[in-house]
Every structure is written in C-alpha cells, then in structure tokens.
Amino acid sequence: MYVKICGLREPGHVTAAVEAGADAIGFVLTRSPRRITPELARELGRAVPPHVLTVAVFAGETPQEVRRAAVESGVRAVQLHGAHPHEDFTALKDLGLTLVRAGAAAG
C-alpha cells in the first residue's frame, strides 16, 4: 500500500506523518481551507527526507500557475485534481517532476 498524507500545514504534523511511514506528503496549493503558500510548502518540505515524495496539489489552476507554484515550493511531484486535459500534463512535463492525475471516485 502506498500512503500519501495530504493537507499538512504544521511542521509537527509533517514530522509525525514521516515518522508514521508516509510514502508521500501532500501540500495543498489550490483553493481549500487547507491551502498553504508555495513558500510555506518549501519550508515544510525541508523536513521531509528524500525517500518521502513531496507533492503539490492543484485543482483548476492553469499550467502556468501550477508551474510557478511548483517551482517556488520545491516539491518533487505535482498532483492535478479534476478535469485537467492531457495538454496540461504535457505543458508541465519539462519540469522533470512526477505528475499525478487525481479525480473523484465513482460511486
């Protein structure tokens, strides 16, 4: 099982998630009550060891907005949630980051 813990905003929470064995830590950089700035994501990401993936989560932003925030935050992956077209992923491919598509589960 692969576990990503998302929406973390406090250094202690990031540390606890890493110590609990999370495979990835998600930072919400989109409209949400859990949203943080790219600068805070960079700061929090400094506490994440290399074997744990840092992920910036977006929903509805343009590829240009995603690119800017992903670079500023220093994450190693970008998650696009929702109805992002294939072209959005293609536009971000040159960043060299892991790109993840996410959507709502049917049911």
PDB file of C-alpha atoms in Angstrom:
ATOM      1  CA  MET A   1       0.000   0.000   0.000  1.00  0.00           C
ATOM      2  CA  TYR A   2       1.174   3.491  -0.894  1.00  0.00           C
ATOM      3  CA  VAL A   3       0.150   6.214   1.560  1.00  0.00           C
ATOM      4  CA  LYS A   4       0.058   9.956   0.832  1.00  0.00           C
ATOM      5  CA  ILE A   5      -0.936  12.201   3.718  1.00  0.00           C
ATOM      6  CA  CYS A   6      -2.271  15.457   2.382  1.00  0.00           C
ATOM      7  CA  GLY A   7      -3.199  18.897   3.617  1.00  0.00           C
ATOM      8  CA  LEU A   8      -0.470  19.248   6.222  1.00  0.00           C
ATOM      9  CA  ARG A   9       0.254  22.794   7.386  1.00  0.00           C
ATOM     10  CA  GLU A  10       2.342  22.442  10.539  1.00  0.00           C
ATOM     11  CA  PRO A  11       5.956  21.242  10.954  1.00  0.00           C
ATOM     12  CA  GLY A  12       4.976  18.820  13.719  1.00  0.00           C
ATOM     13  CA  HIS A  13       2.325  17.227  11.529  1.00  0.00           C
ATOM     14  CA  VAL A  14       4.823  16.717   8.708  1.00  0.00           C
ATOM     15  CA  THR A  15       7.286  15.122  11.117  1.00  0.00           C
ATOM     16  CA  ALA A  16       4.572  12.856  12.559  1.00  0.00           C
ATOM     17  CA  ALA A  17       3.482  11.744   9.059  1.00  0.00           C
ATOM     18  CA  VAL A  18       7.064  10.912   8.074  1.00  0.00           C
ATOM     19  CA  GLU A  19       7.679   9.039  11.327  1.00  0.00           C
ATOM     20  CA  ALA A  20       4.407   7.115  10.822  1.00  0.00           C
ATOM     21  CA  GLY A  21       5.731   5.835   7.493  1.00  0.00           C
ATOM     22  CA  ALA A  22       4.005   8.003   4.881  1.00  0.00           C
ATOM     23  CA  ASP A  23       5.269   7.436   1.345  1.00  0.00           C
ATOM     24  CA  ALA A  24       4.273  10.947   0.274  1.00  0.00           C
ATOM     25  CA  ILE A  25       3.340  14.267   1.851  1.00  0.00           C
ATOM     26  CA  GLY A  26       0.852  16.486   0.021  1.00  0.00           C
ATOM     27  CA  PHE A  27       0.773  20.248   0.265  1.00  0.00           C
ATOM     28  CA  VAL A  28      -2.478  21.868  -0.909  1.00  0.00           C
ATOM     29  CA  LEU A  29      -1.674  24.834  -3.148  1.00  0.00           C
ATOM     30  CA  THR A  30      -5.203  25.229  -4.516  1.00  0.00           C
ATOM     31  CA  ARG A  31      -8.381  26.824  -3.192  1.00  0.00           C
ATOM     32  CA  SER A  32      -9.097  24.982   0.046  1.00  0.00           C
ATOM     33  CA  PRO A  33      -9.307  25.608   3.787  1.00  0.00           C
ATOM     34  CA  ARG A  34      -6.011  23.654   3.950  1.00  0.00           C
ATOM     35  CA  ARG A  35      -4.288  25.822   1.356  1.00  0.00           C
ATOM     36  CA  ILE A  36      -0.752  26.984   2.066  1.00  0.00           C
ATOM     37  CA  THR A  37       1.624  29.212   0.155  1.00  0.00           C
ATOM     38  CA  PRO A  38       4.413  27.828  -2.001  1.00  0.00           C
ATOM     39  CA  GLU A  39       6.856  29.408   0.449  1.00  0.00           C
ATOM     40  CA  LEU A  40       5.392  27.507   3.399  1.00  0.00           C
ATOM     41  CA  ALA A  41       5.384  24.302   1.331  1.00  0.00           C
ATOM     42  CA  ARG A  42       9.109  24.804   0.665  1.00  0.00           C
ATOM     43  CA  GLU A  43       9.769  25.353   4.373  1.00  0.00           C
ATOM     44  CA  LEU A  44       7.740  22.281   5.402  1.00  0.00           C
ATOM     45  CA  GLY A  45       9.342  20.205   2.663  1.00  0.00           C
ATOM     46  CA  ARG A  46      12.771  20.757   4.172  1.00  0.00           C
ATOM     47  CA  ALA A  47      11.761  18.371   6.992  1.00  0.00           C
ATOM     48  CA  VAL A  48      10.848  15.604   4.528  1.00  0.00           C
ATOM     49  CA  PRO A  49      13.587  13.031   3.841  1.00  0.00           C
ATOM     50  CA  PRO A  50      14.415  12.135   0.220  1.00  0.00           C
ATOM     51  CA  HIS A  51      12.652   8.758   0.374  1.00  0.00           C
ATOM     52  CA  VAL A  52       9.294  10.510   1.008  1.00  0.00           C
ATOM     53  CA  LEU A  53       7.773  12.237  -2.025  1.00  0.00           C
ATOM     54  CA  THR A  54       6.615  15.840  -1.633  1.00  0.00           C
ATOM     55  CA  VAL A  55       3.517  16.624  -3.711  1.00  0.00           C
ATOM     56  CA  ALA A  56       1.871  19.942  -4.590  1.00  0.00           C
ATOM     57  CA  VAL A  57      -1.889  19.525  -5.079  1.00  0.00           C
ATOM     58  CA  PHE A  58      -3.778  21.694  -7.584  1.00  0.00           C
ATOM     59  CA  ALA A  59      -7.356  21.799  -8.909  1.00  0.00           C
ATOM     60  CA  GLY A  60      -8.332  24.135 -11.701  1.00  0.00           C
ATOM     61  CA  GLU A  61      -5.200  26.259 -11.988  1.00  0.00           C
ATOM     62  CA  THR A  62      -3.633  26.890 -15.372  1.00  0.00           C
ATOM     63  CA  PRO A  63      -0.401  25.114 -16.271  1.00  0.00           C
ATOM     64  CA  GLN A  64       1.410  28.443 -15.873  1.00  0.00           C
ATOM     65  CA  GLU A  65       0.078  28.888 -12.327  1.00  0.00           C
ATOM     66  CA  VAL A  66       0.952  25.284 -11.467  1.00  0.00           C
ATOM     67  CA  ARG A  67       4.453  25.673 -12.891  1.00  0.00           C
ATOM     68  CA  ARG A  68       5.155  28.837 -10.897  1.00  0.00           C
ATOM     69  CA  ALA A  69       3.887  27.427  -7.602  1.00  0.00           C
ATOM     70  CA  ALA A  70       5.557  24.034  -8.082  1.00  0.00           C
ATOM     71  CA  VAL A  71       8.941  25.636  -8.738  1.00  0.00           C
ATOM     72  CA  GLU A  72       8.548  28.050  -5.812  1.00  0.00           C
ATOM     73  CA  SER A  73       7.537  25.256  -3.451  1.00  0.00           C
ATOM     74  CA  GLY A  74      10.396  22.928  -4.362  1.00  0.00           C
ATOM     75  CA  VAL A  75       8.179  19.815  -4.429  1.00  0.00           C
ATOM     76  CA  ARG A  76       9.117  16.704  -6.373  1.00  0.00           C
ATOM     77  CA  ALA A  77       5.636  15.931  -7.696  1.00  0.00           C
ATOM     78  CA  VAL A  78       2.526  17.733  -8.931  1.00  0.00           C
ATOM     79  CA  GLN A  79      -0.983  16.342  -8.499  1.00  0.00           C
ATOM     80  CA  LEU A  80      -3.666  17.763 -10.770  1.00  0.00           C
ATOM     81  CA  HIS A  81      -7.094  17.026  -9.357  1.00  0.00           C
ATOM     82  CA  GLY A  82     -10.204  17.130 -11.510  1.00  0.00           C
ATOM     83  CA  ALA A  83     -10.818  17.592 -15.214  1.00  0.00           C
ATOM     84  CA  HIS A  84      -7.389  18.703 -16.376  1.00  0.00           C
ATOM     85  CA  PRO A  85      -6.897  17.918 -20.075  1.00  0.00           C
ATOM     86  CA  HIS A  86      -3.922  15.900 -21.300  1.00  0.00           C
ATOM     87  CA  GLU A  87      -2.411  19.158 -22.590  1.00  0.00           C
ATOM     88  CA  ASP A  88      -1.993  20.431 -19.025  1.00  0.00           C
ATOM     89  CA  PHE A  89       0.220  17.452 -18.222  1.00  0.00           C
ATOM     90  CA  THR A  90       2.150  17.864 -21.467  1.00  0.00           C
ATOM     91  CA  ALA A  91       2.750  21.538 -20.638  1.00  0.00           C
ATOM     92  CA  LEU A  92       4.339  20.530 -17.301  1.00  0.00           C
ATOM     93  CA  LYS A  93       6.379  17.550 -18.482  1.00  0.00           C
ATOM     94  CA  ASP A  94       9.598  19.550 -18.893  1.00  0.00           C
ATOM     95  CA  LEU A  95       9.648  20.348 -15.150  1.00  0.00           C
ATOM     96  CA  GLY A  96      11.038  16.867 -14.534  1.00  0.00           C
ATOM     97  CA  LEU A  97       8.597  16.276 -11.673  1.00  0.00           C
ATOM     98  CA  THR A  98       6.351  13.288 -11.104  1.00  0.00           C
ATOM     99  CA  LEU A  99       2.905  14.174 -12.480  1.00  0.00           C
ATOM    100  CA  VAL A 100      -0.168  12.632 -10.864  1.00  0.00           C
ATOM    101  CA  ARG A 101      -3.779  12.731 -12.074  1.00  0.00           C
ATOM    102  CA  ALA A 102      -6.444  12.570  -9.379  1.00  0.00           C
ATOM    103  CA  GLY A 103     -10.212  12.585  -9.565  1.00  0.00           C
ATOM    104  CA  ALA A 104     -13.275  11.726  -7.566  1.00  0.00           C
ATOM    105  CA  ALA A 105     -14.078   8.052  -7.165  1.00  0.00           C
ATOM    106  CA  ALA A 106     -17.254   6.882  -8.854  1.00  0.00           C
ATOM    107  CA  GLY A 107     -19.885   5.596  -6.555  1.00  0.00           C
TER     108      GLY A 107
END
